[in-house]
Amino acid sequence: MKKPVKIIHDCDPGHDDAVAILMAAVHPSIELKAVTVVAGNQTIEKTAVNALNVCSASGRCKNVPVSAGMSRPIVRRQVTAGDIHGVSGLDGPSFGLPDIELDPRHAVDLMIEILLSSDGDITVVPTGPLTNVAMALRREPRIAEKIERIVLMGGAYQLGNVTPSAEFNMYADPEAAHIVFTCGRPIVMMGLDVTRKARATPDVIARVKSLGNPQAVLFAEMMEFFAKTQREIYGWDGPPLHDPTTMAWLIDPGCVETKPMRVEIELRGELAYGRTCCDFFGLENSPDSRGGAMSGIQSVLDRPKGANALVAVDIDAARFWDIVYETFAMYGK
Ligand code: BDR
Ligand code: CA
């Protein structure tokens, strides 16, 4: 068996973040080194409690530090997603008292500490706004070379979900997203273009629930609330399970098709603030590197830009749901 991928999961739970945590905590292909929490779907006070509740419910996080980080975005006014995730940020299930406590370290400090003391083999998996990761990169630039890869959920090369142009995690802290996308480390971007194909339809929810273990029941309770708000706002027949696509990719990269692209964050646009501008056709690459149909077009730039991310362009949804099902089955039948 191949060695597990060591990860720091930076998140803002959040129903889909919660499923991602439950997957990372149990799957043998992933070694969860820390859960660092950021404000996003709700305030940091709420997302931190939610993270503790979910980690506690997993029963697999006794030795995983959970710590709270940035309470506000770097520049912009704070936005949250209570319309989707409810007043608590994780409405639906009820949790008992968590059996783990918050680590006293600030999430940014914890991230820096873990990365600096690593062998450069840690993957950072952000599934919320990128404030913690960006702050860590600015506070201690030496961590960049210690990050093996960043596998994040956020952005879209097509339509947004919070504005017509922007996806929530990018919109909630565009300046942080800019710092991360320019940090020079390999990035895999799971955007709405694929996560919208990973919808938890009633049959998917029933299949996982049928496993009958407490974590599978929790999955179903969370999805029932999430399905309601997603149906009301977007009209989906099942809520897109955005964040777990990162974990699915770590478990089986073959379930997602990616394409190298230049991704830049719009920081000045009124209508497109927070948009991930993805150069799908390689229009700004050097003419030499474009090849094919684009090779005759002159670069519009003095200094052509290269790809800085692998952007997800398709997902095998059936395989994705098998991975989710198989992972929840690891909690027992
Ligand atoms: C992202 O926004 C949040 O509401 C979800 O948790 C996910 O990370 C989707 O746009
Ligand atoms: Ca999230």
mmCIF file of C-alpha atoms and ligand atoms in Angstrom:
data_model
loop_
_atom_site.group_PDB
_atom_site.id
_atom_site.type_symbol
_atom_site.label_atom_id
_atom_site.label_comp_id
_atom_site.label_asym_id
_atom_site.label_seq_id
_atom_site.Cartn_x
_atom_site.Cartn_y
_atom_site.Cartn_z
ATOM 1 C CA MET A 1 0.000 0.000 0.000
ATOM 2 C CA LYS A 2 1.294 3.490 -0.830
ATOM 3 C CA LYS A 3 2.265 5.813 2.002
ATOM 4 C CA PRO A 4 -0.581 7.985 3.304
ATOM 5 C CA VAL A 5 -0.615 11.627 2.229
ATOM 6 C CA LYS A 6 0.092 13.857 5.223
ATOM 7 C CA ILE A 7 -2.306 16.781 5.277
ATOM 8 C CA ILE A 8 -3.282 19.897 7.169
ATOM 9 C CA HIS A 9 -7.003 20.428 6.603
ATOM 10 C CA ASP A 10 -7.835 24.134 6.791
ATOM 11 C CA CYS A 11 -11.609 24.501 6.912
ATOM 12 C CA ASP A 12 -14.710 26.470 7.931
ATOM 13 C CA PRO A 13 -17.301 23.811 8.805
ATOM 14 C CA GLY A 14 -19.786 23.957 7.122
ATOM 15 C CA HIS A 15 -21.693 20.819 6.081
ATOM 16 C CA ASP A 16 -19.403 19.854 3.226
ATOM 17 C CA ASP A 17 -16.268 20.680 5.257
ATOM 18 C CA ALA A 18 -17.639 18.341 7.931
ATOM 19 C CA VAL A 19 -17.912 15.479 5.444
ATOM 20 C CA ALA A 20 -14.359 16.215 4.283
ATOM 21 C CA ILE A 21 -13.107 16.048 7.898
ATOM 22 C CA LEU A 22 -14.906 12.737 8.466
ATOM 23 C CA MET A 23 -13.288 11.318 5.326
ATOM 24 C CA ALA A 24 -9.787 12.555 6.147
ATOM 25 C CA ALA A 25 -10.019 11.249 9.711
ATOM 26 C CA VAL A 26 -10.726 7.646 8.745
ATOM 27 C CA HIS A 27 -9.212 6.931 5.334
ATOM 28 C CA PRO A 28 -5.854 5.112 5.464
ATOM 29 C CA SER A 29 -4.580 6.994 2.401
ATOM 30 C CA ILE A 30 -4.689 10.222 4.416
ATOM 31 C CA GLU A 31 -2.768 11.113 7.557
ATOM 32 C CA LEU A 32 -4.522 14.054 9.167
ATOM 33 C CA LYS A 33 -1.845 16.116 10.939
ATOM 34 C CA ALA A 34 -4.087 19.018 12.002
ATOM 35 C CA VAL A 35 -7.449 20.631 11.474
ATOM 36 C CA THR A 36 -7.015 24.390 11.305
ATOM 37 C CA VAL A 37 -10.157 26.472 11.321
ATOM 38 C CA VAL A 38 -10.946 29.772 9.667
ATOM 39 C CA ALA A 39 -13.945 32.089 9.599
ATOM 40 C CA GLY A 40 -16.010 31.556 6.479
ATOM 41 C CA ASN A 41 -19.342 29.829 6.435
ATOM 42 C CA GLN A 42 -19.828 31.360 9.874
ATOM 43 C CA THR A 43 -17.786 33.326 12.419
ATOM 44 C CA ILE A 44 -14.633 31.714 13.802
ATOM 45 C CA GLU A 45 -16.337 31.072 17.166
ATOM 46 C CA LYS A 46 -18.938 28.953 15.379
ATOM 47 C CA THR A 47 -16.728 27.212 12.817
ATOM 48 C CA ALA A 48 -14.273 26.255 15.586
ATOM 49 C CA VAL A 49 -17.037 24.669 17.685
ATOM 50 C CA ASN A 50 -18.337 22.873 14.612
ATOM 51 C CA ALA A 51 -14.868 21.498 13.864
ATOM 52 C CA LEU A 52 -14.545 20.208 17.427
ATOM 53 C CA ASN A 53 -17.979 18.590 17.236
ATOM 54 C CA VAL A 54 -17.229 16.859 13.945
ATOM 55 C CA CYS A 55 -13.742 15.720 14.962
ATOM 56 C CA SER A 56 -15.193 14.402 18.186
ATOM 57 C CA ALA A 57 -18.004 12.628 16.308
ATOM 58 C CA SER A 58 -15.432 10.960 14.063
ATOM 59 C CA GLY A 59 -13.871 9.260 17.091
ATOM 60 C CA ARG A 60 -10.590 9.248 15.119
ATOM 61 C CA CYS A 61 -9.143 12.650 16.001
ATOM 62 C CA LYS A 62 -7.912 12.135 19.564
ATOM 63 C CA ASN A 63 -4.347 12.949 18.480
ATOM 64 C CA VAL A 64 -5.183 15.545 15.873
ATOM 65 C CA PRO A 65 -4.803 19.164 17.000
ATOM 66 C CA VAL A 66 -7.797 21.336 16.132
ATOM 67 C CA SER A 67 -7.057 25.023 16.314
ATOM 68 C CA ALA A 68 -8.848 28.273 15.546
ATOM 69 C CA GLY A 69 -7.325 30.862 13.258
ATOM 70 C CA MET A 70 -8.254 34.059 11.486
ATOM 71 C CA SER A 71 -11.558 35.637 12.453
ATOM 72 C CA ARG A 72 -11.655 38.120 9.589
ATOM 73 C CA PRO A 73 -10.530 38.312 5.973
ATOM 74 C CA ILE A 74 -7.306 40.224 5.278
ATOM 75 C CA VAL A 75 -8.792 43.257 3.515
ATOM 76 C CA ARG A 76 -12.452 42.939 2.621
ATOM 77 C CA ARG A 77 -15.563 43.230 4.787
ATOM 78 C CA GLN A 78 -16.508 39.878 6.302
ATOM 79 C CA VAL A 79 -19.123 37.746 4.572
ATOM 80 C CA THR A 80 -20.588 34.487 5.874
ATOM 81 C CA ALA A 81 -22.873 31.833 4.381
ATOM 82 C CA GLY A 82 -25.609 31.465 6.983
ATOM 83 C CA ASP A 83 -28.160 31.249 4.191
ATOM 84 C CA ILE A 84 -26.640 27.902 3.149
ATOM 85 C CA HIS A 85 -25.219 26.489 6.393
ATOM 86 C CA GLY A 86 -27.621 27.989 8.964
ATOM 87 C CA VAL A 87 -27.139 30.112 12.071
ATOM 88 C CA SER A 88 -24.610 27.720 13.630
ATOM 89 C CA GLY A 89 -22.791 27.117 10.339
ATOM 90 C CA LEU A 90 -23.706 23.436 10.722
ATOM 91 C CA ASP A 91 -27.448 23.372 11.307
ATOM 92 C CA GLY A 92 -29.312 20.070 11.245
ATOM 93 C CA PRO A 93 -27.660 17.497 13.505
ATOM 94 C CA SER A 94 -27.370 17.882 17.260
ATOM 95 C CA PHE A 95 -24.070 17.093 18.902
ATOM 96 C CA GLY A 96 -23.290 16.203 22.507
ATOM 97 C CA LEU A 97 -20.373 17.865 24.263
ATOM 98 C CA PRO A 98 -17.171 17.301 22.242
ATOM 99 C CA ASP A 99 -14.564 15.089 23.883
ATOM 100 C CA ILE A 100 -11.674 17.130 22.527
ATOM 101 C CA GLU A 101 -10.632 20.731 23.175
ATOM 102 C CA LEU A 102 -9.246 23.427 20.966
ATOM 103 C CA ASP A 103 -5.471 23.463 20.733
ATOM 104 C CA PRO A 104 -4.271 26.691 22.407
ATOM 105 C CA ARG A 105 -2.088 27.626 19.437
ATOM 106 C CA HIS A 106 -3.400 30.002 16.765
ATOM 107 C CA ALA A 107 -4.070 28.072 13.576
ATOM 108 C CA VAL A 108 -1.551 30.179 11.642
ATOM 109 C CA ASP A 109 1.158 29.383 14.213
ATOM 110 C CA LEU A 110 0.244 25.712 14.244
ATOM 111 C CA MET A 111 0.399 25.515 10.464
ATOM 112 C CA ILE A 112 3.824 27.190 10.456
ATOM 113 C CA GLU A 113 5.117 24.919 13.227
ATOM 114 C CA ILE A 114 3.999 21.723 11.518
ATOM 115 C CA LEU A 115 5.304 22.762 8.116
ATOM 116 C CA LEU A 116 8.693 24.009 9.337
ATOM 117 C CA SER A 117 9.343 20.828 11.274
ATOM 118 C CA SER A 118 8.276 18.599 8.368
ATOM 119 C CA ASP A 119 10.344 16.987 5.622
ATOM 120 C CA GLY A 120 8.486 19.010 3.006
ATOM 121 C CA ASP A 121 5.936 16.255 2.571
ATOM 122 C CA ILE A 122 2.768 17.988 3.774
ATOM 123 C CA THR A 123 -0.194 18.740 1.541
ATOM 124 C CA VAL A 124 -2.314 21.692 2.627
ATOM 125 C CA VAL A 125 -6.005 21.139 1.957
ATOM 126 C CA PRO A 126 -8.007 24.345 2.298
ATOM 127 C CA THR A 127 -11.767 24.023 2.030
ATOM 128 C CA GLY A 128 -12.649 27.496 3.267
ATOM 129 C CA PRO A 129 -11.493 31.063 2.618
ATOM 130 C CA LEU A 130 -7.706 31.170 2.273
ATOM 131 C CA THR A 131 -7.039 33.646 5.117
ATOM 132 C CA ASN A 132 -5.108 31.248 7.393
ATOM 133 C CA VAL A 133 -2.930 29.873 4.606
ATOM 134 C CA ALA A 134 -2.162 33.337 3.219
ATOM 135 C CA MET A 135 -1.323 34.717 6.663
ATOM 136 C CA ALA A 136 0.972 31.765 7.342
ATOM 137 C CA LEU A 137 2.763 32.333 4.025
ATOM 138 C CA ARG A 138 3.277 36.018 4.823
ATOM 139 C CA ARG A 139 4.247 35.515 8.461
ATOM 140 C CA GLU A 140 6.782 32.775 7.676
ATOM 141 C CA PRO A 141 7.710 32.715 3.980
ATOM 142 C CA ARG A 142 9.994 29.709 4.560
ATOM 143 C CA ILE A 143 6.939 27.474 4.803
ATOM 144 C CA ALA A 144 6.340 27.766 1.062
ATOM 145 C CA GLU A 145 9.112 25.333 0.198
ATOM 146 C CA LYS A 146 7.816 22.961 2.876
ATOM 147 C CA ILE A 147 4.394 22.688 1.277
ATOM 148 C CA GLU A 148 4.384 19.733 -1.059
ATOM 149 C CA ARG A 149 1.135 20.773 -2.695
ATOM 150 C CA ILE A 150 -2.069 22.715 -2.057
ATOM 151 C CA VAL A 151 -5.292 20.909 -2.909
ATOM 152 C CA LEU A 152 -8.101 23.373 -2.439
ATOM 153 C CA MET A 153 -11.806 23.708 -2.973
ATOM 154 C CA GLY A 154 -12.699 27.072 -4.424
ATOM 155 C CA GLY A 155 -13.195 29.147 -7.527
ATOM 156 C CA ALA A 156 -14.695 28.304 -10.880
ATOM 157 C CA TYR A 157 -13.716 28.864 -14.480
ATOM 158 C CA GLN A 158 -17.399 29.088 -15.280
ATOM 159 C CA LEU A 159 -20.177 30.440 -13.028
ATOM 160 C CA GLY A 160 -19.929 31.696 -9.463
ATOM 161 C CA ASN A 161 -22.249 30.819 -6.605
ATOM 162 C CA VAL A 162 -22.172 33.909 -4.426
ATOM 163 C CA THR A 163 -22.043 36.426 -7.265
ATOM 164 C CA PRO A 164 -22.455 35.582 -10.944
ATOM 165 C CA SER A 165 -18.643 35.707 -11.158
ATOM 166 C CA ALA A 166 -17.270 34.452 -7.870
ATOM 167 C CA GLU A 167 -17.284 31.340 -5.729
ATOM 168 C CA PHE A 168 -17.752 31.740 -1.950
ATOM 169 C CA ASN A 169 -14.290 30.743 -0.631
ATOM 170 C CA MET A 170 -12.551 33.094 -3.074
ATOM 171 C CA TYR A 171 -15.066 35.908 -2.628
ATOM 172 C CA ALA A 172 -14.833 35.698 1.167
ATOM 173 C CA ASP A 173 -11.116 36.601 1.013
ATOM 174 C CA PRO A 174 -9.881 37.455 -2.488
ATOM 175 C CA GLU A 175 -6.641 39.042 -1.280
ATOM 176 C CA ALA A 176 -5.762 35.850 0.600
ATOM 177 C CA ALA A 177 -6.572 33.823 -2.507
ATOM 178 C CA HIS A 178 -4.196 36.053 -4.498
ATOM 179 C CA ILE A 179 -1.388 35.345 -2.020
ATOM 180 C CA VAL A 180 -1.969 31.600 -2.236
ATOM 181 C CA PHE A 181 -2.246 31.433 -6.037
ATOM 182 C CA THR A 182 1.018 33.383 -6.382
ATOM 183 C CA CYS A 183 2.978 31.416 -3.756
ATOM 184 C CA GLY A 184 4.715 29.265 -6.339
ATOM 185 C CA ARG A 185 3.705 25.874 -4.946
ATOM 186 C CA PRO A 186 1.763 23.268 -6.966
ATOM 187 C CA ILE A 187 -1.967 23.873 -6.647
ATOM 188 C CA VAL A 188 -4.900 21.631 -7.485
ATOM 189 C CA MET A 189 -8.139 23.603 -7.693
ATOM 190 C CA MET A 190 -11.469 21.845 -7.224
ATOM 191 C CA GLY A 191 -13.859 24.488 -8.447
ATOM 192 C CA LEU A 192 -17.608 24.675 -8.825
ATOM 193 C CA ASP A 193 -17.234 23.410 -12.392
ATOM 194 C CA VAL A 194 -16.817 19.906 -10.990
ATOM 195 C CA THR A 195 -18.253 20.131 -7.493
ATOM 196 C CA ARG A 196 -21.649 20.963 -8.971
ATOM 197 C CA LYS A 197 -21.581 17.527 -10.580
ATOM 198 C CA ALA A 198 -21.088 15.879 -7.162
ATOM 199 C CA ARG A 199 -24.621 16.323 -5.894
ATOM 200 C CA ALA A 200 -25.936 14.430 -2.878
ATOM 201 C CA THR A 201 -29.234 13.295 -4.348
ATOM 202 C CA PRO A 202 -31.697 11.416 -2.092
ATOM 203 C CA ASP A 203 -30.469 8.014 -3.329
ATOM 204 C CA VAL A 204 -26.856 8.944 -2.536
ATOM 205 C CA ILE A 205 -27.827 10.067 0.964
ATOM 206 C CA ALA A 206 -29.891 6.900 1.536
ATOM 207 C CA ARG A 207 -26.994 4.698 0.387
ATOM 208 C CA VAL A 208 -24.524 6.198 2.851
ATOM 209 C CA LYS A 209 -27.144 6.275 5.621
ATOM 210 C CA SER A 210 -27.809 2.556 5.101
ATOM 211 C CA LEU A 211 -24.326 1.853 6.498
ATOM 212 C CA GLY A 212 -25.960 2.584 9.837
ATOM 213 C CA ASN A 213 -22.834 3.672 11.739
ATOM 214 C CA PRO A 214 -23.021 6.969 13.720
ATOM 215 C CA GLN A 215 -20.871 8.859 11.208
ATOM 216 C CA ALA A 216 -23.060 7.722 8.296
ATOM 217 C CA VAL A 217 -26.165 8.785 10.195
ATOM 218 C CA LEU A 218 -24.504 12.154 10.873
ATOM 219 C CA PHE A 219 -23.746 12.441 7.148
ATOM 220 C CA ALA A 220 -27.434 11.954 6.366
ATOM 221 C CA GLU A 221 -28.597 14.452 9.011
ATOM 222 C CA MET A 222 -26.209 17.079 7.675
ATOM 223 C CA MET A 223 -27.177 16.434 4.061
ATOM 224 C CA GLU A 224 -30.887 16.735 4.816
ATOM 225 C CA PHE A 225 -30.437 20.316 6.077
ATOM 226 C CA PHE A 226 -27.913 21.186 3.322
ATOM 227 C CA ALA A 227 -30.259 19.826 0.659
ATOM 228 C CA LYS A 228 -33.055 22.105 1.826
ATOM 229 C CA THR A 229 -31.113 25.394 1.609
ATOM 230 C CA GLN A 230 -29.405 24.436 -1.653
ATOM 231 C CA ARG A 231 -32.777 23.576 -3.186
ATOM 232 C CA GLU A 232 -34.312 26.870 -2.020
ATOM 233 C CA ILE A 233 -31.458 29.032 -3.332
ATOM 234 C CA TYR A 234 -30.196 27.199 -6.420
ATOM 235 C CA GLY A 235 -32.964 24.727 -7.194
ATOM 236 C CA TRP A 236 -30.624 21.710 -7.032
ATOM 237 C CA ASP A 237 -32.129 18.223 -6.757
ATOM 238 C CA GLY A 238 -29.274 17.449 -4.352
ATOM 239 C CA PRO A 239 -26.656 19.708 -2.734
ATOM 240 C CA PRO A 240 -23.221 19.866 -4.383
ATOM 241 C CA LEU A 241 -20.779 18.305 -1.959
ATOM 242 C CA HIS A 242 -17.964 20.725 -2.757
ATOM 243 C CA ASP A 243 -15.262 20.206 -0.140
ATOM 244 C CA PRO A 244 -14.977 16.379 -0.087
ATOM 245 C CA THR A 245 -13.822 16.443 -3.717
ATOM 246 C CA THR A 246 -10.398 17.428 -2.335
ATOM 247 C CA MET A 247 -10.240 14.305 -0.167
ATOM 248 C CA ALA A 248 -11.567 12.134 -2.988
ATOM 249 C CA TRP A 249 -8.781 13.432 -5.233
ATOM 250 C CA LEU A 250 -6.168 12.573 -2.591
ATOM 251 C CA ILE A 251 -7.637 9.086 -2.260
ATOM 252 C CA ASP A 252 -8.028 8.482 -5.999
ATOM 253 C CA PRO A 253 -6.802 11.249 -8.320
ATOM 254 C CA GLY A 254 -8.274 9.322 -11.235
ATOM 255 C CA CYS A 255 -11.793 10.369 -10.250
ATOM 256 C CA VAL A 256 -11.154 13.954 -11.366
ATOM 257 C CA GLU A 257 -9.842 15.240 -14.693
ATOM 258 C CA THR A 258 -7.617 18.305 -14.433
ATOM 259 C CA LYS A 259 -6.085 20.772 -16.862
ATOM 260 C CA PRO A 260 -3.101 23.074 -16.231
ATOM 261 C CA MET A 261 -4.146 26.724 -16.280
ATOM 262 C CA ARG A 262 -3.064 30.141 -15.173
ATOM 263 C CA VAL A 263 -5.400 31.184 -12.348
ATOM 264 C CA GLU A 264 -5.491 34.789 -11.199
ATOM 265 C CA ILE A 265 -7.820 36.429 -8.722
ATOM 266 C CA GLU A 266 -9.756 39.553 -9.661
ATOM 267 C CA LEU A 267 -9.050 42.098 -6.913
ATOM 268 C CA ARG A 268 -10.258 45.343 -8.427
ATOM 269 C CA GLY A 269 -13.393 44.520 -10.386
ATOM 270 C CA GLU A 270 -16.743 45.663 -9.018
ATOM 271 C CA LEU A 271 -18.716 42.902 -10.665
ATOM 272 C CA ALA A 272 -16.097 40.194 -10.633
ATOM 273 C CA TYR A 273 -14.352 40.787 -7.275
ATOM 274 C CA GLY A 274 -13.014 37.435 -6.090
ATOM 275 C CA ARG A 275 -13.345 35.707 -9.433
ATOM 276 C CA THR A 276 -10.774 33.055 -10.302
ATOM 277 C CA CYS A 277 -9.839 34.107 -13.831
ATOM 278 C CA CYS A 278 -8.754 30.797 -15.318
ATOM 279 C CA ASP A 279 -6.911 30.786 -18.621
ATOM 280 C CA PHE A 280 -8.684 27.692 -19.922
ATOM 281 C CA PHE A 281 -7.391 28.070 -23.502
ATOM 282 C CA GLY A 282 -3.865 29.132 -22.521
ATOM 283 C CA LEU A 283 -4.389 32.507 -24.203
ATOM 284 C CA GLU A 284 -1.687 34.143 -22.108
ATOM 285 C CA ASN A 285 0.896 31.356 -22.352
ATOM 286 C CA SER A 286 3.936 31.851 -24.506
ATOM 287 C CA PRO A 287 3.134 31.017 -28.141
ATOM 288 C CA ASP A 288 5.699 28.212 -28.042
ATOM 289 C CA SER A 289 4.112 26.470 -25.111
ATOM 290 C CA ARG A 290 0.564 26.673 -26.436
ATOM 291 C CA GLY A 291 0.798 24.327 -29.329
ATOM 292 C CA GLY A 292 -2.098 23.118 -31.423
ATOM 293 C CA ALA A 293 -4.750 25.528 -32.602
ATOM 294 C CA MET A 294 -3.426 28.392 -30.487
ATOM 295 C CA SER A 295 0.155 28.273 -31.703
ATOM 296 C CA GLY A 296 -0.236 30.992 -34.318
ATOM 297 C CA ILE A 297 -1.616 33.597 -31.905
ATOM 298 C CA GLN A 298 0.795 36.192 -30.569
ATOM 299 C CA SER A 299 0.989 36.482 -26.802
ATOM 300 C CA VAL A 300 -0.856 39.565 -25.590
ATOM 301 C CA LEU A 301 1.657 39.983 -22.801
ATOM 302 C CA ASP A 302 5.239 41.200 -22.669
ATOM 303 C CA ARG A 303 5.949 38.423 -20.221
ATOM 304 C CA PRO A 304 3.791 35.406 -21.012
ATOM 305 C CA LYS A 305 2.279 33.672 -18.037
ATOM 306 C CA GLY A 306 2.499 29.959 -17.380
ATOM 307 C CA ALA A 307 0.051 27.687 -15.623
ATOM 308 C CA ASN A 308 0.067 27.891 -11.826
ATOM 309 C CA ALA A 309 -2.639 25.331 -11.058
ATOM 310 C CA LEU A 310 -4.195 22.093 -12.135
ATOM 311 C CA VAL A 311 -7.849 23.002 -12.436
ATOM 312 C CA ALA A 312 -10.494 20.303 -12.182
ATOM 313 C CA VAL A 313 -12.545 20.145 -15.374
ATOM 314 C CA ASP A 314 -14.535 16.956 -14.890
ATOM 315 C CA ILE A 315 -15.400 14.427 -12.229
ATOM 316 C CA ASP A 316 -16.549 10.826 -12.407
ATOM 317 C CA ALA A 317 -19.490 11.413 -10.066
ATOM 318 C CA ALA A 318 -20.310 7.707 -9.683
ATOM 319 C CA ARG A 319 -16.707 6.986 -8.673
ATOM 320 C CA PHE A 320 -16.747 9.996 -6.332
ATOM 321 C CA TRP A 321 -19.828 8.679 -4.519
ATOM 322 C CA ASP A 322 -18.293 5.201 -4.321
ATOM 323 C CA ILE A 323 -15.259 6.770 -2.614
ATOM 324 C CA VAL A 324 -17.507 8.619 -0.146
ATOM 325 C CA TYR A 325 -19.509 5.437 0.521
ATOM 326 C CA GLU A 326 -16.413 3.258 0.900
ATOM 327 C CA THR A 327 -14.823 5.817 3.226
ATOM 328 C CA PHE A 328 -17.871 6.011 5.493
ATOM 329 C CA ALA A 329 -18.010 2.203 5.487
ATOM 330 C CA MET A 330 -14.590 2.321 7.192
ATOM 331 C CA TYR A 331 -16.379 3.547 10.321
ATOM 332 C CA GLY A 332 -17.992 0.110 10.509
ATOM 333 C CA LYS A 333 -21.336 -1.352 9.522
HETATM 334 C C1 BDR B 1 -17.714 26.537 -0.639
HETATM 335 O O1 BDR B 1 -18.383 27.518 0.137
HETATM 336 C C2 BDR B 1 -18.798 26.993 1.346
HETATM 337 O O2 BDR B 1 -20.093 27.392 1.650
HETATM 338 C C3 BDR B 1 -18.657 25.499 1.268
HETATM 339 O O3 BDR B 1 -18.296 24.960 2.522
HETATM 340 C C4 BDR B 1 -17.585 25.306 0.236
HETATM 341 O O4 BDR B 1 -16.300 25.292 0.826
HETATM 342 C C5 BDR B 1 -18.496 26.310 -1.912
HETATM 343 O O5 BDR B 1 -18.577 27.481 -2.647
HETATM 344 CA CA CA B 2 -15.979 25.091 3.173
#
